[in-house]
Every structure is written in structure tokens, then in C-alpha cells.
Coordinates of C-alpha atoms in Angstrom, one line a residue:
M1 CA 120.7 123.6 45.4
K2 CA 120.2 120.2 43.9
I3 CA 122.3 117.1 43.9
I4 CA 122.5 115.8 40.3
L5 CA 120.5 112.6 40.3
E6 CA 121.8 110.5 37.3
H7 CA 124.8 109.0 39.0
E8 CA 128.0 109.6 41.0
N9 CA 131.5 110.5 39.9
I10 CA 134.7 109.4 41.3
L11 CA 137.5 111.3 42.6
L12 CA 140.8 109.5 41.7
L13 CA 144.1 110.1 43.5
Q14 CA 147.2 108.3 42.3
N15 CA 151.1 108.7 41.4
S16 CA 151.3 109.4 37.8
N17 CA 153.0 106.7 35.9
K18 CA 155.1 109.1 34.2
T19 CA 156.3 111.7 37.0
K20 CA 155.5 109.6 40.1
S21 CA 153.7 112.7 41.4
P22 CA 150.4 112.5 43.1
T23 CA 147.7 113.4 40.6
V24 CA 143.9 113.7 40.8
K25 CA 141.2 113.9 38.4
I26 CA 137.5 113.4 38.2
V27 CA 136.5 110.4 36.3
P28 CA 132.8 109.4 35.1
S29 CA 132.6 105.6 36.8
Q30 CA 134.4 103.3 39.3
N31 CA 135.1 101.0 36.7
E32 CA 137.2 103.6 34.6
A33 CA 139.1 104.1 38.0
I34 CA 139.6 100.5 38.4
A35 CA 140.9 100.0 34.4
N36 CA 143.6 102.8 35.7
W37 CA 144.4 101.2 38.8
N38 CA 148.1 101.4 40.3
A39 CA 149.3 100.7 43.8
S40 CA 148.8 103.9 45.0
S41 CA 145.3 104.7 43.9
R42 CA 142.4 105.6 46.2
I43 CA 139.0 106.8 45.0
S44 CA 135.7 108.5 46.5
P45 CA 132.3 109.0 45.0
V46 CA 131.5 112.6 44.6
F47 CA 128.1 114.3 43.4
K48 CA 127.6 117.4 41.6
I49 CA 125.2 120.1 42.4
E50 CA 123.0 122.2 39.8
G51 CA 124.0 125.9 39.2
F52 CA 127.6 125.6 38.9
S53 CA 129.8 125.2 35.9
N54 CA 130.6 121.5 36.2
H55 CA 126.9 120.7 36.2
H56 CA 127.3 118.9 32.7
L57 CA 131.0 117.5 33.6
D58 CA 131.4 113.7 34.1
R59 CA 135.0 114.0 33.8
Y60 CA 137.4 116.6 34.8
D61 CA 141.5 116.7 34.6
F62 CA 142.0 120.1 36.6
P63 CA 143.6 121.6 33.5
G64 CA 146.2 124.3 33.8
E65 CA 147.0 125.8 37.4
K66 CA 143.9 125.2 39.5
Y67 CA 143.2 125.2 43.5
L68 CA 141.2 122.4 44.8
L69 CA 139.6 123.3 48.2
F70 CA 138.3 120.5 50.7
L71 CA 136.3 121.7 53.5
G72 CA 134.0 120.5 56.1
P73 CA 132.0 119.1 57.7
I74 CA 129.5 121.8 56.9
H75 CA 126.2 122.0 55.2
P76 CA 126.8 123.4 51.7
E77 CA 124.0 126.3 51.9
Q78 CA 126.5 127.6 54.5
I79 CA 129.2 128.3 52.2
L80 CA 128.0 128.2 48.6
S81 CA 126.6 131.6 48.8
Y82 CA 130.4 132.9 48.4
C83 CA 131.0 131.1 45.4
S84 CA 130.3 132.4 42.0
S85 CA 128.5 129.9 39.3
K86 CA 131.8 129.6 37.4
S87 CA 132.9 127.5 40.3
H88 CA 133.2 123.7 40.1
I89 CA 131.7 122.2 43.1
W90 CA 131.3 118.4 44.3
I91 CA 130.0 117.0 47.6
S92 CA 131.3 113.7 49.2
H93 CA 130.7 111.6 52.0
G94 CA 133.7 112.6 53.9
L95 CA 134.2 115.0 56.7
Y96 CA 135.9 117.3 54.0
N97 CA 132.3 116.9 52.5
L98 CA 132.5 120.0 50.2
L99 CA 135.1 120.2 47.1
I100 CA 135.4 123.5 45.3
V101 CA 137.6 124.7 42.8
P102 CA 137.6 128.6 42.4
P103 CA 137.7 130.2 38.8
D104 CA 140.6 132.4 39.9
K105 CA 142.7 133.6 42.5
S106 CA 140.4 136.4 43.5
E107 CA 137.6 134.1 44.5
L108 CA 140.3 131.8 46.1
N109 CA 141.3 134.4 48.4
K110 CA 137.8 135.6 49.2
L111 CA 136.8 131.9 50.1
L112 CA 139.9 131.3 52.3
G113 CA 139.1 134.5 54.1
V114 CA 135.4 133.3 54.9
I115 CA 136.8 129.9 55.6
K116 CA 139.1 131.3 58.4
K117 CA 136.7 133.7 59.8
K118 CA 134.1 130.8 60.2
K119 CA 136.9 128.6 61.4
I120 CA 135.9 126.0 58.9
P121 CA 138.3 122.9 58.7
C122 CA 140.1 123.2 55.2
E123 CA 142.7 121.7 53.2
Y124 CA 143.7 123.0 49.6
W125 CA 146.0 121.7 46.8
K126 CA 147.5 123.9 44.3
L127 CA 147.4 121.8 41.2
Q128 CA 149.3 121.9 37.7
S129 CA 147.2 119.8 35.1
G130 CA 146.4 117.8 38.0
V131 CA 149.5 117.1 39.7
I132 CA 149.6 118.2 43.2
K133 CA 152.4 121.0 43.7
S134 CA 151.7 122.2 47.1
I135 CA 149.5 121.3 50.2
R136 CA 148.2 123.9 52.9
N137 CA 145.4 123.3 55.4
H138 CA 143.9 125.4 58.1
G139 CA 143.9 123.2 61.1
N140 CA 141.0 122.7 63.9
T141 CA 141.2 124.0 67.5
P142 CA 142.9 121.5 69.5
H143 CA 140.7 119.9 72.1
S144 CA 141.3 118.6 75.6
T145 CA 144.2 116.0 76.1
E146 CA 142.9 115.1 79.7
W147 CA 142.3 111.6 78.4
R148 CA 146.0 111.1 78.0
N149 CA 146.3 110.3 81.7
S150 CA 143.5 107.8 82.0
L151 CA 144.7 105.9 78.8
S152 CA 148.3 105.8 80.0
E153 CA 147.4 104.5 83.4
L154 CA 145.2 101.7 81.9
A155 CA 148.2 101.0 79.8
R156 CA 150.6 100.6 82.8
R157 CA 148.1 98.3 84.6
S158 CA 148.8 94.4 84.7
F159 CA 145.8 92.3 83.3
P160 CA 145.3 88.5 82.9
V161 CA 147.2 86.9 80.1
E162 CA 144.0 86.4 78.0
L163 CA 143.4 90.4 78.2
R164 CA 146.8 91.8 77.7
E165 CA 146.9 92.0 73.9
T166 CA 143.3 93.4 73.6
I167 CA 143.9 96.2 76.1
R168 CA 147.4 97.0 74.3
E169 CA 145.3 97.2 71.2
Y170 CA 142.5 99.3 72.8
C171 CA 144.8 102.1 74.4
P172 CA 146.6 103.4 71.2
L173 CA 143.3 103.0 69.2
M174 CA 141.3 105.0 71.6
A175 CA 144.2 107.5 71.7
S176 CA 144.4 107.8 67.9
T177 CA 140.5 108.2 67.8
L178 CA 140.4 110.8 70.2
S179 CA 143.4 112.8 69.1
R180 CA 141.9 112.8 65.3
S181 CA 138.3 114.0 66.7
V182 CA 139.5 117.4 66.4
S183 CA 138.0 117.1 62.8
L184 CA 134.5 116.7 64.4
P185 CA 132.0 119.1 65.7
D186 CA 132.8 120.1 69.3
Y187 CA 129.6 118.3 70.6
I188 CA 130.5 115.0 69.3
S189 CA 134.4 115.0 70.1
S190 CA 133.0 115.9 73.7
E191 CA 130.7 113.1 73.7
F192 CA 133.4 110.8 72.3
N193 CA 135.7 112.0 75.3
G194 CA 132.6 110.7 77.7
T195 CA 132.5 107.5 76.0
S196 CA 136.3 106.9 76.2
N197 CA 136.1 107.8 80.0
S198 CA 133.7 105.2 80.7
L199 CA 135.2 102.5 78.8
T200 CA 138.5 103.2 80.1
E201 CA 137.2 103.0 83.6
L202 CA 135.2 99.8 83.0
F203 CA 138.3 98.2 81.3
K204 CA 140.4 99.2 84.4
S205 CA 138.1 96.8 86.5
F206 CA 139.1 93.9 84.4
S207 CA 142.5 94.0 85.6
S208 CA 141.6 91.8 88.6
T209 CA 143.4 88.5 88.9
S210 CA 140.6 87.1 91.1
N211 CA 137.9 86.8 88.3
S212 CA 136.9 83.3 87.3
V213 CA 137.8 82.0 83.9
E214 CA 134.3 82.6 82.6
V215 CA 134.2 86.3 83.7
T216 CA 137.6 87.0 82.2
Y217 CA 136.5 85.3 78.8
R218 CA 133.3 87.6 79.0
N219 CA 135.4 90.6 79.6
L220 CA 137.8 89.7 76.6
S221 CA 134.8 89.5 74.4
E222 CA 133.7 93.0 75.5
V223 CA 137.1 94.6 74.7
L224 CA 137.3 92.6 71.5
T225 CA 133.8 94.3 70.4
V226 CA 134.8 97.6 71.1
N227 CA 138.3 97.3 69.6
A228 CA 136.3 96.1 66.4
G229 CA 133.9 98.7 66.4
L230 CA 136.3 101.4 67.3
S231 CA 138.7 100.5 64.4
R232 CA 136.0 100.6 61.9
Y233 CA 134.6 103.9 63.2
S234 CA 138.1 105.7 63.2
S235 CA 138.8 104.6 59.5
Q236 CA 135.5 105.3 58.3
T237 CA 135.3 108.8 60.0
F238 CA 139.0 110.1 59.8
A239 CA 140.2 108.9 56.4
G240 CA 140.4 112.0 54.2
T241 CA 141.3 114.4 56.9
S242 CA 144.4 116.6 56.8
P243 CA 146.8 115.6 55.6
I244 CA 144.5 113.8 52.7
I245 CA 147.2 111.9 50.9
H246 CA 148.5 110.1 54.2
T247 CA 145.1 108.7 55.3
E248 CA 143.2 105.9 54.0
C249 CA 139.7 104.2 54.7
H250 CA 139.4 100.4 54.4
F251 CA 135.8 101.1 52.8
W252 CA 137.7 100.7 49.5
S253 CA 135.0 102.6 47.4
N254 CA 135.4 105.6 49.7
S255 CA 139.1 105.1 50.5
L256 CA 140.2 108.6 49.7
L257 CA 137.8 110.7 51.7
G258 CA 136.0 108.1 53.9
I259 CA 132.6 108.6 55.2
G260 CA 133.1 110.9 57.7
T261 CA 129.8 112.9 57.2
T262 CA 127.8 109.7 57.0
S263 CA 129.2 108.5 60.2
I264 CA 128.2 111.9 61.7
A265 CA 124.4 111.1 60.5
L266 CA 124.6 107.6 61.9
R267 CA 125.8 109.0 65.1
N268 CA 123.0 111.7 65.2
I269 CA 120.2 108.8 64.9
R270 CA 121.7 107.2 67.7
A271 CA 122.1 110.2 69.8
F272 CA 118.0 110.9 69.2
L273 CA 117.3 107.3 70.3
D274 CA 119.4 108.1 73.6
K275 CA 117.9 111.4 74.0
T276 CA 114.4 110.0 73.9
L277 CA 114.1 106.3 74.7
G278 CA 117.6 105.9 76.2
K279 CA 116.9 108.9 78.7
S280 CA 113.5 107.3 79.6
R281 CA 115.4 105.0 81.6
L282 CA 113.0 102.0 80.8
P283 CA 115.4 99.1 82.5
E284 CA 115.5 101.5 85.7
R285 CA 111.8 102.2 85.6
F286 CA 111.0 98.4 85.1
E287 CA 113.2 97.6 88.3
K288 CA 111.0 99.6 90.2
L289 CA 108.2 97.3 89.7
K290 CA 109.7 95.3 92.5
N291 CA 108.2 98.1 94.7
V292 CA 104.7 97.3 93.6
N293 CA 103.9 94.7 96.2
K294 CA 100.2 95.1 96.9
D295 CA 97.0 93.1 95.1
I296 CA 99.3 91.2 92.8
P297 CA 97.3 89.6 90.1
D298 CA 97.8 86.3 88.5
L299 CA 98.8 87.5 85.0
S300 CA 98.5 84.1 83.4
K301 CA 94.8 84.1 83.9
I302 CA 93.7 88.1 83.6
F303 CA 94.6 90.8 81.5
P304 CA 96.4 93.7 83.4
P305 CA 94.5 97.0 83.4
N306 CA 95.2 99.8 81.2
T307 CA 97.9 101.5 83.0
D308 CA 100.9 103.2 81.9
Y309 CA 103.1 101.4 84.6
L310 CA 106.5 102.4 83.5
G311 CA 105.4 106.3 82.4
N312 CA 104.0 106.7 85.8
I313 CA 107.2 105.7 87.7
K314 CA 109.3 108.5 89.0
L315 CA 113.2 108.1 89.2
D316 CA 115.6 110.0 91.2
D317 CA 118.1 111.5 88.6
T318 CA 120.6 111.7 91.2
N319 CA 121.3 108.0 91.5
L320 CA 121.2 107.1 87.6
K321 CA 124.3 106.0 86.0
P322 CA 125.1 108.4 83.0
I323 CA 124.3 106.8 79.7
V324 CA 127.5 105.7 77.6
P325 CA 127.1 106.3 74.1
L326 CA 127.0 103.4 71.8
I327 CA 130.1 103.5 69.1
T328 CA 128.4 103.7 65.9
Y329 CA 130.1 102.4 62.6
F330 CA 129.2 100.7 59.3
S331 CA 129.8 97.0 58.4
A332 CA 129.5 94.6 55.7
R333 CA 130.0 91.5 58.0
D334 CA 127.7 92.7 60.8
G335 CA 125.2 94.6 58.9
Y336 CA 122.5 96.2 61.4
R337 CA 123.7 94.7 64.8
S338 CA 123.9 95.9 68.1
T339 CA 125.8 95.1 71.6
Q340 CA 126.3 96.5 75.0
T341 CA 128.9 99.0 73.5
T342 CA 128.4 99.4 69.7
I343 CA 125.6 99.7 67.2
S344 CA 126.2 99.1 63.3
A345 CA 124.5 99.5 59.9
P346 CA 125.5 97.8 56.8
L347 CA 127.8 99.2 54.5
A348 CA 125.5 99.1 51.6
A349 CA 123.1 101.6 53.5
V350 CA 125.9 104.4 52.5
S351 CA 124.7 104.1 48.7
S352 CA 121.0 102.5 49.1
C353 CA 119.6 103.8 52.3
N354 CA 117.0 105.5 50.2
C355 CA 115.1 102.2 49.7
P356 CA 113.4 99.9 52.3
R357 CA 115.8 97.1 51.9
W358 CA 118.6 99.1 53.3
S359 CA 116.4 101.8 55.2
L360 CA 118.0 103.0 58.3
M361 CA 114.7 102.3 60.3
T362 CA 116.1 99.0 61.1
L363 CA 118.3 100.8 63.4
T364 CA 115.3 100.8 65.8
H365 CA 115.2 97.1 66.2
E366 CA 118.8 97.1 67.2
F367 CA 118.4 99.9 69.6
S368 CA 115.4 98.0 70.8
H369 CA 117.9 95.0 71.5
V370 CA 120.0 97.2 73.6
I371 CA 116.9 98.2 75.8
M372 CA 115.5 94.8 76.1
R373 CA 118.9 93.1 76.9
A374 CA 119.0 95.5 80.0
I375 CA 115.5 94.4 81.2
L376 CA 115.9 90.8 80.5
A377 CA 119.2 90.7 82.3
D378 CA 117.1 91.5 85.3
I379 CA 114.4 89.0 84.8
Y380 CA 116.6 86.1 83.4
P381 CA 118.8 84.4 86.0
D382 CA 122.6 84.0 85.3
L383 CA 122.6 80.4 84.2
S384 CA 126.2 79.9 85.3
N385 CA 124.8 80.6 89.1
D386 CA 123.4 77.5 90.6
N387 CA 121.8 79.8 93.4
E388 CA 119.8 81.8 90.9
I389 CA 118.7 78.6 88.9
E390 CA 117.1 77.4 92.3
E391 CA 115.4 80.6 93.0
C392 CA 113.9 80.3 89.7
K393 CA 112.6 76.7 90.3
S394 CA 111.3 77.9 93.5
L395 CA 109.3 80.9 91.8
M396 CA 107.9 78.6 89.3
E397 CA 106.8 75.7 91.7
S398 CA 105.3 77.7 94.2
N399 CA 101.5 78.4 94.2
K400 CA 101.8 81.5 96.5
P401 CA 101.0 85.0 95.1
R402 CA 104.3 86.4 94.1
S403 CA 106.0 89.3 96.2
S404 CA 105.8 91.8 93.7
L405 CA 104.6 92.7 90.4
F406 CA 108.3 92.3 89.0
H407 CA 108.4 88.9 90.2
E408 CA 104.7 88.0 88.7
I409 CA 106.3 89.1 85.4
K410 CA 109.4 87.1 86.0
H411 CA 107.2 84.2 86.5
L412 CA 105.3 84.8 83.5
C413 CA 108.6 84.9 81.5
L414 CA 109.9 81.8 82.8
F415 CA 106.8 80.1 82.2
S416 CA 107.0 81.1 78.7
A417 CA 110.1 79.2 78.2
I418 CA 108.5 76.1 78.9
K419 CA 105.4 76.6 77.0
M420 CA 107.5 77.4 74.0
E421 CA 109.8 74.2 74.5
D422 CA 106.2 72.4 74.3
A423 CA 105.3 74.2 71.1
D424 CA 108.4 73.3 69.4
S425 CA 107.3 69.5 69.4
F426 CA 103.4 70.2 68.8
S427 CA 102.5 69.0 72.4
G428 CA 100.4 72.0 72.9
P429 CA 99.8 73.1 76.3
S430 CA 102.2 72.0 78.9
N431 CA 101.9 68.7 81.1
N432 CA 102.4 69.5 84.6
E433 CA 103.8 66.0 85.2
K434 CA 106.3 66.3 82.6
E435 CA 109.9 66.8 83.9
Y436 CA 112.2 69.8 82.6
D437 CA 115.6 70.7 83.1
I438 CA 114.9 74.3 83.8
K439 CA 118.6 75.5 83.1
D440 CA 118.8 73.8 79.8
V441 CA 115.3 74.9 78.5
L442 CA 116.1 78.6 79.7
Q443 CA 119.4 78.4 77.7
R444 CA 117.7 77.3 74.6
K445 CA 114.9 79.8 74.6
R446 CA 116.8 82.8 75.9
H447 CA 117.6 84.2 72.3
D448 CA 114.1 83.5 70.9
I449 CA 112.4 85.3 74.0
D450 CA 114.5 88.1 73.3
E451 CA 113.8 88.4 69.6
T452 CA 110.1 88.1 70.4
M453 CA 109.9 90.5 72.9
V454 CA 112.5 93.1 70.7
H455 CA 109.8 92.6 67.8
V456 CA 106.8 93.5 70.1
F457 CA 108.9 96.6 71.7
D458 CA 110.0 97.8 68.0
F459 CA 106.4 97.5 66.8
L460 CA 104.9 99.6 69.6
Y461 CA 107.5 102.3 70.1
F462 CA 108.7 103.1 66.7
Y463 CA 105.9 101.9 64.2
G464 CA 103.0 103.0 66.3
K465 CA 101.3 99.8 65.9
D466 CA 101.0 100.4 62.1
V467 CA 100.9 96.8 60.7
D468 CA 101.6 97.6 56.9
R469 CA 104.7 99.9 57.9
Y470 CA 106.2 97.5 60.2
V471 CA 105.7 94.4 57.9
S472 CA 107.0 96.0 54.9
G473 CA 109.9 97.5 56.9
I474 CA 111.1 94.5 58.3
W475 CA 110.6 92.0 55.4
A476 CA 112.0 94.3 53.0
S477 CA 115.2 94.4 55.0
W478 CA 115.2 90.6 55.5
G479 CA 114.9 90.1 51.9
V480 CA 118.5 91.2 51.4
I481 CA 120.2 88.9 53.9
P482 CA 121.6 86.1 52.6
N483 CA 120.9 82.4 53.3
V484 CA 118.2 82.9 55.8
S485 CA 115.3 80.9 53.8
T486 CA 115.5 78.4 56.9
R487 CA 114.6 81.0 59.4
V488 CA 111.7 82.3 57.3
P489 CA 109.2 80.2 59.9
E490 CA 110.6 82.0 62.9
Y491 CA 110.6 85.3 61.2
V492 CA 106.9 84.7 60.5
V493 CA 106.0 83.8 64.0
R494 CA 107.9 87.0 65.6
T495 CA 105.9 89.1 63.1
I496 CA 102.4 87.8 64.0
C497 CA 103.7 88.2 67.7
A498 CA 104.5 91.8 67.1
V499 CA 101.0 92.2 65.7
L500 CA 99.2 90.3 68.4
S501 CA 100.1 93.2 70.8
R502 CA 96.8 94.8 69.0
H503 CA 94.7 91.9 69.7
L504 CA 95.4 90.6 73.1
Q505 CA 91.9 91.4 74.6
R506 CA 90.4 89.0 71.8
S507 CA 90.0 85.3 72.6
K508 CA 91.1 84.5 69.1
G509 CA 93.9 87.1 69.0
E510 CA 96.5 85.0 67.4
D511 CA 94.0 84.5 64.3
F512 CA 93.3 88.0 63.9
A513 CA 97.2 89.0 64.0
K514 CA 97.8 86.1 61.4
E515 CA 95.2 87.6 59.1
D516 CA 96.6 91.1 59.6
V517 CA 99.9 90.1 58.8
K518 CA 98.7 88.0 55.9
K519 CA 97.1 91.0 54.3
S520 CA 100.3 93.2 55.0
L521 CA 102.4 90.6 53.2
M522 CA 100.1 90.2 50.1
K523 CA 100.1 94.3 49.8
L524 CA 103.9 93.8 49.7
K525 CA 104.1 91.2 47.2
K526 CA 102.0 93.3 45.1
S527 CA 104.3 96.4 45.5
K528 CA 107.2 94.2 44.6
L529 CA 109.2 96.0 47.3
G530 CA 109.2 92.9 49.9
G531 CA 112.2 90.6 48.8
R532 CA 112.5 87.2 47.8
Y533 CA 110.8 85.5 51.1
I534 CA 107.2 87.1 50.7
Q535 CA 105.9 84.2 49.0
E536 CA 107.6 81.7 51.0
A537 CA 106.1 83.5 54.2
L538 CA 102.6 83.4 52.6
N539 CA 102.9 80.0 52.0
L540 CA 103.9 78.9 55.5
I541 CA 101.0 80.8 56.9
E542 CA 98.6 79.1 54.3
S543 CA 99.8 75.7 55.0
R544 CA 101.1 75.4 58.6
W545 CA 99.3 77.9 60.7
D546 CA 97.0 75.2 62.3
P547 CA 98.2 73.9 64.3
E548 CA 102.1 74.3 64.0
L549 CA 102.5 78.1 63.9
F550 CA 99.3 78.8 65.8
Y551 CA 100.8 76.9 68.9
L552 CA 104.1 78.6 68.3
V553 CA 102.6 82.0 68.4
R554 CA 100.1 80.9 71.3
A555 CA 103.3 79.9 73.4
R556 CA 104.7 83.3 73.1
R557 CA 101.4 85.3 74.1
Q558 CA 102.5 86.0 77.5
L559 CA 105.8 87.7 76.4
V560 CA 103.6 89.9 74.3
K561 CA 101.6 90.8 77.1
I562 CA 104.6 91.6 79.2
V563 CA 105.9 94.1 76.5
T564 CA 102.5 95.5 75.8
S565 CA 101.1 96.0 79.4
F566 CA 104.8 96.7 81.5
I567 CA 107.1 97.7 79.3
F568 CA 105.5 100.1 76.5
S569 CA 104.5 103.4 77.8
N570 CA 102.2 105.6 75.5
Q571 CA 103.6 108.7 77.4
I572 CA 107.3 107.8 76.1
A573 CA 106.3 106.6 72.6
T574 CA 104.6 109.9 72.2
D575 CA 108.0 111.7 72.6
I576 CA 109.8 109.1 70.2
R577 CA 107.2 109.5 67.3
S578 CA 106.8 113.6 67.6
E579 CA 108.1 115.9 65.0
L580 CA 107.8 119.7 65.6
K581 CA 109.5 120.9 62.3
I582 CA 106.6 119.9 60.0
S583 CA 103.7 121.8 58.4
G584 CA 100.7 120.9 56.3
G585 CA 100.6 121.5 52.5
A586 CA 99.9 119.5 49.3
G587 CA 102.6 117.4 48.0
R588 CA 104.7 117.4 51.1
K589 CA 105.8 114.0 52.7
K590 CA 103.9 114.1 56.1
G591 CA 104.3 117.7 56.5
Y592 CA 108.1 118.2 55.9
T593 CA 108.7 121.0 53.7
L594 CA 112.1 119.4 52.6
K595 CA 112.2 118.4 48.7
Q596 CA 114.0 115.2 48.0
G597 CA 117.5 115.6 46.7
V598 CA 117.4 119.4 47.4
L599 CA 120.1 120.8 49.8
E600 CA 118.2 122.8 52.1
L601 CA 119.5 123.9 55.5
K602 CA 116.0 123.4 57.0
P603 CA 115.8 121.8 60.7
I604 CA 114.3 118.4 61.7
D605 CA 113.6 117.1 65.1
N606 CA 113.0 113.5 64.7
P607 CA 115.3 111.5 62.4
I608 CA 113.0 108.3 62.5
M609 CA 110.2 110.0 61.2
F610 CA 112.2 111.8 58.3
I611 CA 113.8 108.3 57.6
E612 CA 110.1 106.8 57.5
S613 CA 109.0 109.5 55.3
F614 CA 111.7 109.6 52.8
A615 CA 113.5 106.1 52.7
N616 CA 110.9 104.7 50.3
S617 CA 112.3 104.5 46.9
A618 CA 111.9 101.6 44.7
Q619 CA 115.4 101.4 43.5
P620 CA 118.6 102.2 45.2
S621 CA 120.2 105.7 44.6
A622 CA 123.4 106.7 45.6
A623 CA 122.7 110.5 45.2
I624 CA 119.3 110.6 47.1
S625 CA 121.0 108.6 49.7
A626 CA 123.7 111.0 50.1
W627 CA 120.9 113.8 50.5
L628 CA 119.4 111.6 53.3
F629 CA 122.7 111.5 55.2
Y630 CA 123.3 115.3 54.5
V631 CA 119.8 116.2 56.2
L632 CA 120.6 113.6 58.9
A633 CA 124.2 115.1 59.7
F634 CA 123.6 118.7 59.2
C635 CA 119.9 119.4 59.7
L636 CA 119.1 117.4 62.8
E637 CA 118.8 119.6 65.9
D638 CA 120.9 118.1 68.6

């Protein structure tokens, strides 16, 4: 079964201007739907499938008596074998992702029998010339409602005045999400129950009235972040579930059926990253370096031995806290972004993720931020705590060997902040007599240290040190960010720092890394896939490498060393980049037997490898993007 690739059509629901009754039809394009818009109008893109009688129809008014079935979430291959070629079939982004108009009542009854037997969620409309005459649905199996007790208890608690309204918002928002999650596959709704329990218990701890103002506002920020992500997730995922005509998605180009299937795909990518990198427990492994307390080297002077430090550390699973899954959602404003509790992708990816500019590979960078934040939280002092600042000063001023490998790494990271401060003013290596306000320096450099280490982490774990793929991936995605021209220099520096991880044992490693990046940018420019900042980046490398950019990269060299030697693990990276469901063969993309645009229920193990292989079209395509999301939603083995 193949999606028709030319373009999408639009499913339009609105009250008739004549009868005021809800009417449905398929129109060729969004602009036609807008031209006939009224206050009740809602739309969603739909895609035709080869082999059915609506193959050549861009417009359909549901003439005479018809039945329109909405069912899902389900891979089309699991149901379409029960449909004759006379059926009209469309797929959508919604949880009801399959739309079927049977040719007669006999086939309708046969389909309804299959749907009931397979327990597929379904709603179907009886239509007369497109006007909805009756609506029926086959409901979902109710899930546990134990969450009601914990949310009710949270709602009864007293909170500082700054938090009251956000908690009042969270309780019904989470209750609504959980009660509607019956529309999701059991394994996802069960996971969301776990997320709810963890967040609810966390928020209960915020009820303390003894917290400082700073802690209270930090808690407020966390609840606001959860509410924003949860609100988008709920609206996008559950719009278009039964009863369809009473729900609405605020992603207005998908306001009728929502993007539930696409949300499942995004969740599945996050779940894979949890299952591989998340469950590797890198922050917990890194903390164990505090126990390495013999023969501590001066890392500023030597390159550490080629040892897989984190991979060799054994953890006691019984003492580990459970991983709380991040809430996933799409956002035009946030784009690709992660926090302690959420991770988002741009709305543009829904119709354009088939090309590098909006590739879902960028999620790896955001997930890297989640890991690195946890590690840096251990290394970096709490800048509001004077005792921790004094401990940092003592660590930096002492000439004695550090007490553990962890503290030697911390010492290296803190001194990198000083070197970065110097490099910003072209003063070169730091002058020992120069006075620094350590707190101010650490405050200013925190974001830059985080970004530098995240870029190295992403390059090593997810791109396998492949310079061309890494440079093309990140620079293509940067090309669609508005108003970032002033940030191009810092992007150049971070890119070269990532590639420097390949050349750390060379005395002129920075120069080798710079040349690697320059060559990749020139290839990207030639391919015309890199976006508008490529030439600007090349000009910067050519005109400002010596001394400005060189000093900026050199100042970050020890940060690159920390990630490469003490946070990267070959053993763990192998799991992230493995794919068991591939085989050789001419014309296959990296061994996949999947064909782009063809709806086949063939399993994949690794969504990152799949995206890397297929999200490389020169131009965005809504249909190919839909195919990518269908594979990620239905073919990824959980």
C-alpha cells in the first residue's frame, strides 16, 4: 500500500450554512477550505492510498447515503485486507488514523465485526449527502482510575500563594489527560500513569511553607513547564477522539482529528532514548567516579588512558530511582527544546520531517541536554550557596592532588570557565595574577559549558564521530531558526569543539578539527541543503580563525576531553547505534527493506538509525513525513 505522494487533501467539517447541520467533505487544498470557512469549521489533512476507488479523487462530497468510519490507532495493513478495492480510504495524523467509506452495508457490517473482534477504537457516521445523520462508536476498555486519589489529595493541599493557581491548573489538566488516555495503546497509557504518579508526588513536596523564595519560584517554573507541555500534548493527541465533533486541537491545520499518531511516534523516539541512553544511567555512573581515589592524574597536563570508565562501572539497580518519562509534544514556539520534565519538536516537523532542516534527529541534541544537565548539576556549584562557592575556590586554588577522579574532572571544568573568560577578550592563556570573581565567571559560562559538552556528547553518541553527517545535520536545522545570525560564531566554535574530540591526542588538534568542519561545510554548501548561514560560517573560519576562533576552541579543549574520556562509553554507544532489523541488498537504505512511502508493517529496532537513513529529502513532503511518522508509530518494537 502506497501513500499518494503528490499532495495532501483536506477533511473539512462545518455546520452547513443552509441546514445548520454538521457536514463533512473532502476538498483538494487548505486554501479552498479557508475560502468557505465559518465559525464551526475544523480541518485535518488526509492522504489517499493506492489501490482504492478514491485513488484519483481530490474532492469528495459523500453523495447519497454513506458511512464514514474513523478507527485507530492502527497500522493500515492490519485492517485494509478486509476492505475491497471499491472502498474509499484515507489516512490521517490523528489517533483515528484510518478513514474508511465502505461501498455498501454488507462490507460495513463485515468491517464492524472485525473492528469489534480486534477491539479497535472506532467511531462511524451515517451521512446523507455529506450531512451527519447519526454517530456511533465502539468505546475503549476503561483503564485504572487509581490516579484520582493522588490527584485529589494534591488538590486538597495548601501551597504557597505563588504556586496555588498552577497546582489548581495541573490537577484537572492531568486528570483530563489520564481519563482520555484510554484512546492510547495500553503500554503508553500505563506509562503516562507512571509519569503522573511521579509528578504528583514531586509537586506534593512543593507544599512546604518553609521553602525560600528562590526555591518557591524554582518550583513554580517547574510546574508551569509541566502544565505548558501537558496542555499541548493533551490537545494535540486527544483531539479527534470520540466524540469527534466535540473535540478540537489548537494546532489549527489539524484542528479536527489532531495529531495523535504523530504524538505516538514522538513518544516512541523518546522511549527508545530512555531504553538505551537513559537506562544506561550515565549521571549515576559519573557520580561513581568519586570512588576512584588512587593515582589521580593531573588531567590538565596529560591525556587519560583509553579506558571506558563509565562502561566499566557497575550500578546497584535496587538503589536507582525510576526514570520518569519526559512529556513529549510539538510546539511552534519552543521548537526543539528540552527541560527536566518535557521535550518538544517543532510543529513544522509534522509535515516536513523528511528533510534535514526539520529532521527529528535534532531530538538527540535535546536528549543530550537532559543527560548533561544531570551530570553538570553534580559538577557545578549551586551559585546561590556561599559554602559551595567557597569549596570551588578552595578546589581551584589548592596545589594538592585531588581526592578523587571526580574532583579532578570538576577542577578541570571549573578552570575551563576561567580560560573561556580569558578567550572572550583575546587575552590568551590565563594570567595567574589576574583577579576573578569566581561566582560571576561560573554564572556567565554555565550555558556555554553546557552547550559545548552537549555538542561533543551528541557527536560521539548519536553521530558516531561522522563529521559530514553531524555538520550537515546541525547546520541544516540551524538554517530554519529565525534571527540567529549573531550566534553563528558560537555555532562555529561548538561545531569545531565537537569534531575536536577526534583529534585530542594531536598537538594541533584544533587546526585539524577546523579543517574537517570547513570541508564538511563546503560540501554542504555545494549540496544546497545547508541553509542560509553556511557561507557566513565559512567566512568566519577563513577570516577569524587565527587568533580569535582558535583561542575560543582551545579554551574549551578540556571540556571536550572530559566528555570524550569520562562521559562517552563505546559500550553504551554501540547499543544506541545498533539496528537488528536490517539486511543487505542493492538499493536498500543502510540495509532497511522498507521502501519510502510504502505502508508496510515491517519492524524496526532503532528510530535514530531509521530517521538518519530516510530523512534526507531535498524538499519537505507532507506525505513522506506522514509515512515516516507511521513507521515510527507502528513499526518500532517497544
